């Protein structure tokens, strides 16, 4: 008889007299559909259909019948390469359990006979001897079956090599890195206690901590360092749990840190539900900035308030890929060596949250935000602002991030203006189009995003027109430069409620009369705009930021 259990499997071999449910374990209640199959009553087609739906298969034999045991061996041996139930099981990677029934009729165990079969075919998870007559080990059978389905051995451990699989090692290494709050390469008592409480909702007693470290010390020379657990020691402990049949411990850790049964970060973990109504924007809240500050601090090992390329790669070690390329250095503040500063680091996070909040949620997931900040998900790090229309009606806003679109013909000085926002002069060469920095007005930190719009008067998309403030730049030395700004304003922004500012760029050069029906100053007066603001980045020192403060103030108080 072959018994199909549809939401189950099991672990290592258990003899009838050895099986007991651990006292500290409460069996989980899992809905179970059991399908009983007999080759005398069902067809092969019915068998294959049930196998394709099964989560685990129990193959039952009689321990007092040598022919029954031998039939298991023969079925496996003769049909393994044919189109047999066993071949289907292997192809579908359905775990198998051998069940020795009628243990009440014999004094001996059938384990010695069954073990060679188990050793040869690794898809057999375990063998359990029981008695359906007196119910001996029946509940234990289903407990271990449930345990093996909910906490499968296969993804974690390779029995042939007697070591953890590479995917499991990678996942646990990331978990170790996230849990290493000070990034010193060891888990100290505080970090181990936090880790234990996070995964199992209970702290470890001081003596229990020492016992754990003593076990590692006895087996590894470099498993404990400075009285803290190293990555090797951490991996050794989980290998030990798995080898002793307590892999539910490792699975509890993996699932708490967002991993699914294939040891990939679950999509629900990386992208939690976040509702964003139309015309609303997304920002990081205070707790998110505190978390990101702690991440920066633990990787800024030389305490120079900047992340070197090595420190940045160390930070991204918990990511499956490098999320920031070299172009980021051109869009945020850097130091003299071109390394991202603390301000630039936070600015990039603010920019990502504003432009692509799903990407931000994913990044926070890799960093373990919900674990370290003790939140339900990283969605709690995001503040969704109210509709901009309500801000205009109430003449006040709760937003802290504003978007400025910069218009001007090619060569008008837009890129220099954007780089001046980051405190760079003409010595710095850059051609990126989006920059972000943090400015301050009284009592409130404000983030302003500057985005350069490529000159195309014939068509501007809704996205290109959607912003909090418009910056129109013309070159004072080019007589044809201002006309484009005037046409853009009259065509797209004259009747809108979006505030506009005119920038007279390259003011260090001789000013030329603009080929337009009125001067830039007269144009501003006619349309009730502030007068043109002179600007140059051709300076020996960092350009003045006064103009950016004016832009920010206009965005906050349109």
XYZ file of C-alpha atoms in Angstrom:
558
model
C 0.000 0.000 0.000
C 1.220 3.496 -0.834
C -0.186 6.267 1.352
C -0.200 9.830 0.058
C -0.146 12.636 2.603
C -0.818 15.951 0.893
C 0.778 18.648 3.084
C 3.571 16.756 4.873
C 7.263 14.754 4.966
C 9.978 13.742 7.600
C 13.630 13.576 8.710
C 16.233 10.980 9.753
C 15.534 7.320 10.514
C 13.617 6.637 13.720
C 13.217 3.264 15.369
C 9.891 2.501 16.988
C 11.266 2.678 20.518
C 13.128 5.952 19.844
C 10.324 8.173 18.618
C 9.024 10.813 21.013
C 7.856 14.334 20.378
C 10.251 16.734 22.139
C 8.763 18.156 25.326
C 9.440 21.748 24.239
C 7.621 21.343 20.915
C 3.931 21.946 20.365
C 2.828 20.203 17.160
C 1.405 22.583 14.582
C -2.132 22.106 13.362
C -1.956 21.716 9.606
C -4.944 20.778 7.394
C -4.067 17.395 5.906
C -5.581 15.455 3.028
C -4.644 11.770 3.084
C -5.065 9.642 -0.032
C -4.869 5.862 0.349
C -3.555 4.021 -2.704
C -3.466 0.308 -3.444
C -2.155 -1.052 -6.710
C -4.879 -3.705 -6.555
C -7.627 -1.062 -6.639
C -6.266 2.018 -8.474
C -4.686 2.431 -11.889
C -1.236 3.805 -12.625
C -2.832 6.921 -14.121
C -4.656 7.607 -10.861
C -1.397 7.061 -9.026
C 0.479 9.601 -11.168
C -2.302 12.164 -10.710
C -2.123 11.839 -6.946
C 1.676 11.993 -6.931
C 1.599 15.270 -8.887
C -0.597 16.794 -6.152
C 1.178 15.278 -3.150
C 3.615 17.101 -0.865
C 4.942 13.844 0.574
C 4.509 10.131 -0.013
C 4.465 7.458 2.682
C 5.329 3.954 1.429
C 3.978 1.438 3.920
C 5.375 -2.069 4.374
C 4.876 -4.782 6.994
C 7.778 -5.286 9.395
C 6.808 -8.944 9.981
C 6.786 -9.765 6.289
C 10.162 -10.024 4.580
C 8.502 -10.145 1.172
C 6.815 -6.814 1.919
C 10.162 -5.231 2.760
C 11.830 -6.803 -0.252
C 9.051 -5.511 -2.507
C 9.993 -1.947 -1.568
C 13.570 -2.670 -2.613
C 12.521 -4.419 -5.832
C 10.088 -1.698 -6.840
C 12.752 0.910 -6.408
C 15.481 -1.105 -8.095
C 13.555 -2.371 -11.109
C 11.433 0.683 -11.837
C 13.787 3.506 -11.032
C 14.705 4.096 -14.669
C 11.245 3.257 -15.994
C 8.094 5.345 -15.951
C 7.240 4.315 -12.398
C 5.796 6.053 -9.351
C 9.289 6.351 -7.984
C 10.597 7.989 -11.135
C 7.738 10.482 -10.990
C 8.510 11.183 -7.356
C 12.163 11.828 -8.143
C 11.341 14.088 -11.100
C 8.889 16.102 -9.011
C 11.218 16.048 -5.995
C 8.440 14.692 -3.773
C 9.911 13.483 -0.472
C 9.304 9.858 0.514
C 8.827 8.260 3.915
C 9.117 4.536 4.550
C 6.601 3.388 7.149
C 7.090 -0.010 8.817
C 3.655 -1.053 10.082
C 2.656 -3.928 12.459
C 5.537 -3.366 14.856
C 3.337 -4.940 17.567
C 3.816 -8.363 15.950
C 7.618 -8.519 16.152
C 10.311 -8.082 18.790
C 12.985 -6.959 16.359
C 13.390 -3.909 14.116
C 13.479 -3.810 10.323
C 15.867 -0.838 10.292
C 18.947 -2.831 9.341
C 17.122 -4.054 6.234
C 15.716 -0.653 5.293
C 18.782 1.515 5.921
C 20.621 0.414 2.738
C 17.607 1.520 0.697
C 17.543 4.887 2.452
C 21.247 5.406 1.983
C 21.017 4.654 -1.735
C 18.044 6.911 -2.498
C 18.387 10.321 -0.850
C 14.835 11.384 -1.710
C 13.714 9.049 1.107
C 13.538 11.396 4.075
C 13.110 8.877 6.884
C 11.747 5.562 8.031
C 9.381 5.164 10.984
C 8.140 1.931 12.536
C 4.649 1.989 14.050
C 1.579 -0.063 14.840
C -1.837 0.832 13.449
C -3.394 -1.714 15.804
C -2.325 -0.203 19.120
C -1.601 3.279 17.623
C 2.017 3.160 18.730
C 3.998 6.007 17.098
C 1.068 7.002 14.845
C 0.831 10.565 16.177
C 4.634 10.751 16.198
C 4.685 9.609 12.572
C 2.471 12.486 11.534
C 4.376 14.916 13.738
C 7.643 14.092 12.001
C 5.894 14.010 8.647
C 4.559 17.498 9.273
C 7.947 18.624 10.534
C 9.675 17.453 7.394
C 7.175 19.173 5.080
C 7.196 22.448 6.970
C 10.944 22.210 7.583
C 12.367 20.150 4.704
C 15.899 18.863 4.924
C 16.671 18.944 1.189
C 17.139 22.708 0.680
C 19.395 22.950 3.747
C 21.656 19.942 3.732
C 23.435 17.587 1.352
C 23.568 14.119 2.990
C 26.133 12.796 0.504
C 28.644 15.560 1.314
C 27.458 15.885 4.925
C 27.443 19.677 4.687
C 25.013 22.525 4.217
C 24.072 23.467 0.700
C 25.565 26.659 -0.751
C 22.195 28.449 -0.893
C 21.688 27.795 2.806
C 25.200 29.042 3.598
C 24.573 32.258 1.617
C 21.282 32.889 3.384
C 22.728 32.297 6.856
C 25.762 34.463 6.033
C 23.417 37.351 5.176
C 21.482 36.767 8.399
C 24.744 36.842 10.362
C 25.755 40.090 8.641
C 22.411 41.756 9.375
C 22.527 40.600 13.004
C 26.090 41.854 13.479
C 24.931 45.295 14.595
C 28.408 46.776 15.062
C 29.915 45.027 12.002
C 32.894 43.649 13.915
C 32.619 40.146 12.453
C 31.288 38.473 15.616
C 27.956 38.201 17.407
C 28.477 39.363 20.980
C 26.159 38.500 23.857
C 23.904 41.505 23.209
C 23.593 40.655 19.515
C 23.003 36.953 20.224
C 20.304 37.806 22.754
C 18.613 40.156 20.269
C 18.875 37.495 17.567
C 17.355 34.848 19.850
C 14.495 37.116 20.882
C 13.857 38.137 17.280
C 13.632 34.567 15.961
C 12.149 32.711 18.932
C 10.483 35.408 21.051
C 12.568 34.528 24.071
C 16.018 35.641 25.237
C 18.864 33.281 26.046
C 19.920 33.048 29.687
C 23.590 33.973 30.327
C 24.467 30.361 31.107
C 22.734 29.145 27.959
C 24.805 31.618 25.936
C 27.994 30.247 27.441
C 26.872 26.672 26.800
C 26.315 27.470 23.126
C 29.752 29.043 22.792
C 31.376 26.150 24.644
C 29.884 23.672 22.166
C 31.396 25.694 19.334
C 34.771 26.009 21.116
C 35.015 22.234 21.475
C 34.517 21.664 17.770
C 36.049 24.711 16.054
C 39.248 26.564 16.798
C 37.981 29.785 15.194
C 34.276 29.496 15.984
C 34.480 31.880 18.950
C 36.582 35.051 19.025
C 36.701 37.739 21.725
C 33.910 35.833 23.477
C 31.670 36.303 20.426
C 30.380 33.894 17.792
C 32.093 34.113 14.397
C 30.424 33.372 11.073
C 32.093 29.939 11.050
C 30.751 29.241 14.521
C 27.279 30.452 13.489
C 27.255 28.138 10.460
C 28.585 25.251 12.540
C 25.704 25.565 15.014
C 23.126 25.374 12.235
C 24.891 22.408 10.683
C 24.710 20.736 14.086
C 20.980 21.495 14.394
C 20.312 19.942 11.004
C 22.431 16.864 11.615
C 20.626 16.247 14.904
C 17.204 16.494 13.284
C 16.387 19.932 14.716
C 16.326 21.745 11.400
C 13.081 23.460 12.403
C 15.416 25.753 14.344
C 17.261 26.758 11.178
C 14.004 27.137 9.274
C 12.604 29.399 12.001
C 15.621 31.670 11.556
C 15.446 31.623 7.765
C 11.744 32.386 7.636
C 12.010 35.141 10.223
C 14.527 36.821 7.919
C 12.234 36.515 4.896
C 13.314 33.302 3.139
C 10.948 30.893 1.390
C 11.276 27.118 0.906
C 13.698 27.651 -2.003
C 15.905 29.868 0.181
C 15.040 32.952 -1.838
C 13.782 36.094 -0.173
C 10.009 35.956 -0.434
C 8.326 38.541 -2.654
C 5.908 39.434 0.146
C 8.913 40.155 2.336
C 10.728 42.320 -0.205
C 7.618 44.086 -1.509
C 5.052 44.455 1.290
C 1.707 45.988 0.427
C 1.853 49.785 0.314
C -1.103 51.784 -0.956
C -0.219 55.075 -2.633
C -3.218 57.169 -3.771
C -2.901 59.236 -6.965
C -0.985 62.539 -6.715
C 0.651 61.449 -3.466
C 4.376 61.051 -2.915
C 6.501 58.775 -0.733
C 9.156 59.710 1.802
C 11.191 57.987 4.486
C 9.985 58.614 8.014
C 12.085 59.439 11.066
C 12.577 55.817 12.143
C 13.779 54.877 8.669
C 16.411 57.624 8.715
C 17.585 56.470 12.149
C 17.958 52.929 10.811
C 19.856 54.085 7.723
C 22.077 56.225 9.925
C 22.947 53.162 12.009
C 23.740 51.198 8.820
C 26.045 53.996 7.658
C 27.753 54.258 11.045
C 28.516 50.559 11.303
C 30.167 50.525 7.863
C 32.031 53.834 8.174
C 34.914 52.102 9.911
C 37.390 55.001 9.670
C 34.770 57.489 10.937
C 35.416 60.018 8.149
C 31.669 60.501 7.428
C 32.107 59.021 3.954
C 31.939 55.529 2.514
C 35.001 54.381 0.595
C 34.437 51.907 -2.281
C 35.456 49.061 0.066
C 33.090 50.232 2.814
C 30.268 50.620 0.307
C 30.807 47.078 -1.017
C 30.798 45.821 2.556
C 27.443 47.537 3.091
C 26.052 45.932 -0.076
C 27.290 42.477 0.928
C 23.742 41.593 2.074
C 22.361 42.421 -1.403
C 22.215 39.861 -4.237
C 23.582 42.575 -6.536
C 25.214 46.012 -6.248
C 22.309 48.496 -6.221
C 24.306 51.711 -6.727
C 26.597 52.243 -9.680
C 29.316 54.834 -10.190
C 26.681 57.265 -11.516
C 25.437 57.767 -7.960
C 28.646 59.648 -7.175
C 27.559 62.239 -9.732
C 24.095 62.766 -8.282
C 24.777 63.191 -4.557
C 27.354 64.853 -2.333
C 30.829 63.317 -2.255
C 34.106 64.220 -0.561
C 37.322 65.280 -2.294
C 38.116 61.634 -3.052
C 34.772 61.103 -4.773
C 33.378 58.962 -1.927
C 29.731 59.268 -0.936
C 29.352 61.372 2.203
C 26.835 60.834 4.971
C 24.628 63.569 3.488
C 24.957 62.073 0.011
C 24.133 58.611 1.344
C 20.882 59.790 2.932
C 20.115 61.880 -0.151
C 20.337 58.815 -2.397
C 17.932 56.947 -0.141
C 15.544 59.906 -0.191
C 15.762 60.068 -3.981
C 15.093 56.335 -4.374
C 12.105 56.505 -2.031
C 10.609 59.416 -3.938
C 11.184 58.097 -7.461
C 10.863 54.320 -6.972
C 9.415 53.370 -3.597
C 9.200 49.674 -4.500
C 12.946 49.636 -5.097
C 13.420 51.316 -1.729
C 11.292 48.655 -0.005
C 13.393 45.965 -1.662
C 16.654 47.564 -0.508
C 15.393 47.970 3.059
C 14.385 44.311 2.984
C 17.915 43.236 2.092
C 19.247 45.337 4.969
C 16.807 43.674 7.384
C 14.895 46.819 8.334
C 11.836 45.018 9.710
C 14.107 42.796 11.845
C 16.429 45.419 13.300
C 13.771 48.125 13.668
C 11.341 45.507 15.044
C 8.579 46.451 12.608
C 6.024 44.298 10.829
C 7.533 45.145 7.429
C 9.617 47.820 5.747
C 6.379 49.481 4.613
C 6.366 51.041 8.087
C 9.446 53.034 7.006
C 7.472 54.899 4.343
C 5.368 58.020 4.837
C 2.762 58.586 2.121
C 1.985 62.280 1.724
C -1.452 63.693 1.056
C -2.591 64.914 -2.347
C -0.804 68.079 -3.469
C -4.178 69.684 -4.192
C -5.020 69.612 -0.494
C -1.704 71.289 0.290
C -2.513 74.116 -2.110
C -6.000 74.514 -0.653
C -4.730 74.655 2.924
C -1.639 76.682 1.918
C 0.584 74.379 3.944
C 2.230 71.020 3.417
C 3.424 68.085 5.476
C 5.894 66.978 2.815
C 9.653 67.113 3.264
C 10.735 66.187 -0.276
C 10.105 68.470 -3.255
C 10.850 68.160 -6.943
C 12.276 70.906 -9.130
C 12.407 70.512 -12.915
C 15.141 72.429 -14.700
C 14.480 73.649 -18.262
C 16.865 75.281 -20.716
C 18.409 74.839 -24.137
C 21.550 72.775 -24.621
C 24.583 74.666 -23.362
C 22.612 77.015 -21.142
C 24.403 75.820 -18.001
C 21.884 73.363 -16.562
C 24.441 70.676 -15.663
C 26.716 73.214 -13.992
C 23.738 74.518 -12.051
C 22.829 71.008 -10.884
C 26.400 70.249 -9.861
C 26.595 73.567 -8.035
C 23.704 72.255 -5.951
C 26.171 69.674 -4.643
C 28.800 72.326 -3.942
C 30.826 71.617 -7.092
C 32.321 74.148 -9.478
C 33.504 73.791 -13.093
C 36.508 71.746 -11.972
C 34.127 68.806 -11.470
C 33.119 67.194 -14.747
C 29.750 65.469 -14.814
C 26.944 64.810 -17.230
C 24.246 63.225 -15.052
C 20.778 64.686 -15.058
C 19.339 64.138 -11.620
C 20.720 65.487 -8.355
C 19.520 65.691 -4.833
C 20.718 67.419 -1.725
C 19.435 68.506 1.638
C 18.812 72.151 2.467
C 17.420 73.717 5.589
C 14.829 76.328 6.307
C 13.929 77.286 9.871
C 12.873 74.377 12.108
C 12.534 71.902 9.283
C 14.878 69.737 7.160
C 13.838 69.849 3.507
C 15.029 67.680 0.638
C 14.978 69.155 -2.855
C 15.331 67.046 -6.004
C 16.598 68.772 -9.128
C 15.891 67.045 -12.415
C 17.157 68.267 -15.772
C 14.634 68.084 -18.598
C 16.040 67.643 -22.093
C 14.986 70.486 -24.407
C 12.040 69.355 -26.533
C 9.506 72.112 -26.944
C 7.191 70.102 -29.190
C 6.367 67.469 -26.595
C 6.666 67.371 -22.820
C 5.167 64.390 -21.025
C 2.950 64.613 -17.990
C 5.827 63.305 -15.879
C 8.125 66.069 -17.129
C 5.517 68.677 -16.223
C 4.712 67.237 -12.796
C 6.846 69.004 -10.197
C 6.703 71.388 -7.243
C 8.745 74.185 -8.763
C 10.068 75.037 -12.221
C 13.554 76.391 -12.817
C 14.053 78.149 -16.199
C 17.741 78.632 -17.049
C 19.158 80.807 -19.788
C 22.741 81.710 -20.727
C 23.322 85.469 -20.333
C 26.019 85.314 -23.039
C 23.777 83.586 -25.625
C 21.220 85.953 -27.235
C 18.994 83.017 -28.271
C 18.879 81.323 -24.881
C 16.065 83.184 -23.093
C 13.452 82.712 -25.835
C 13.212 78.972 -25.122
C 12.525 79.646 -21.411
C 9.823 82.175 -22.266
C 8.106 79.774 -24.682
C 8.215 76.883 -22.186
C 6.662 79.076 -19.497
C 3.877 80.434 -21.733
C 3.091 77.052 -23.258
C 3.036 74.898 -20.128
C 3.224 76.838 -16.846
C 1.661 80.277 -17.264
C -1.799 79.081 -16.227
C -0.633 76.477 -13.725
C -0.167 76.898 -9.981
C 3.420 75.671 -10.129
C 5.848 78.410 -9.007
C 8.603 79.309 -11.469
C 12.011 80.928 -11.120
C 14.236 82.328 -13.854
C 17.995 81.722 -13.560
C 20.531 83.902 -15.389
C 23.351 81.380 -15.722
C 27.008 82.028 -16.547
C 26.739 85.465 -14.939
C 30.537 85.709 -14.866
C 30.445 86.245 -18.658
C 29.520 89.535 -20.421
C 25.729 89.831 -20.678
C 24.239 89.911 -24.182
C 20.865 91.390 -25.163
C 18.361 88.554 -25.579
C 16.540 88.249 -28.912
C 13.047 88.459 -27.452
C 10.313 91.074 -27.381
C 11.086 91.998 -23.776
C 13.990 91.657 -21.357
C 14.072 88.780 -18.829
C 13.374 91.287 -16.022
C 10.348 92.724 -17.842
C 9.104 89.204 -18.510
C 9.309 88.337 -14.811
C 7.457 91.496 -13.787
C 4.701 90.882 -16.329
C 4.073 87.338 -15.115
C 4.571 88.131 -11.405
C 7.701 86.022 -11.079
C 10.735 86.796 -8.902
C 13.417 88.749 -10.812
C 16.060 86.684 -12.655
C 18.588 85.145 -10.260
C 22.224 85.455 -11.331
C 24.295 82.297 -11.029
C 27.737 81.035 -11.975
C 29.663 77.919 -11.122
C 32.888 79.335 -12.569
C 34.305 80.100 -9.145
C 37.387 79.071 -7.222
C 35.228 78.020 -4.275
C 31.970 76.124 -3.973
C 29.088 78.051 -5.579
C 26.689 79.872 -3.282
C 23.641 77.900 -2.178
C 21.439 80.933 -1.547
C 19.601 80.391 -4.798
C 18.793 76.794 -3.860
C 17.397 77.921 -0.510
C 15.114 80.330 -2.422
C 13.977 77.473 -4.666
C 13.266 75.280 -1.669
C 11.298 78.024 0.088
C 9.186 78.624 -3.029
C 8.478 74.887 -3.258
C 7.433 74.669 0.395
C 5.380 77.879 0.291
C 4.152 78.194 -3.304
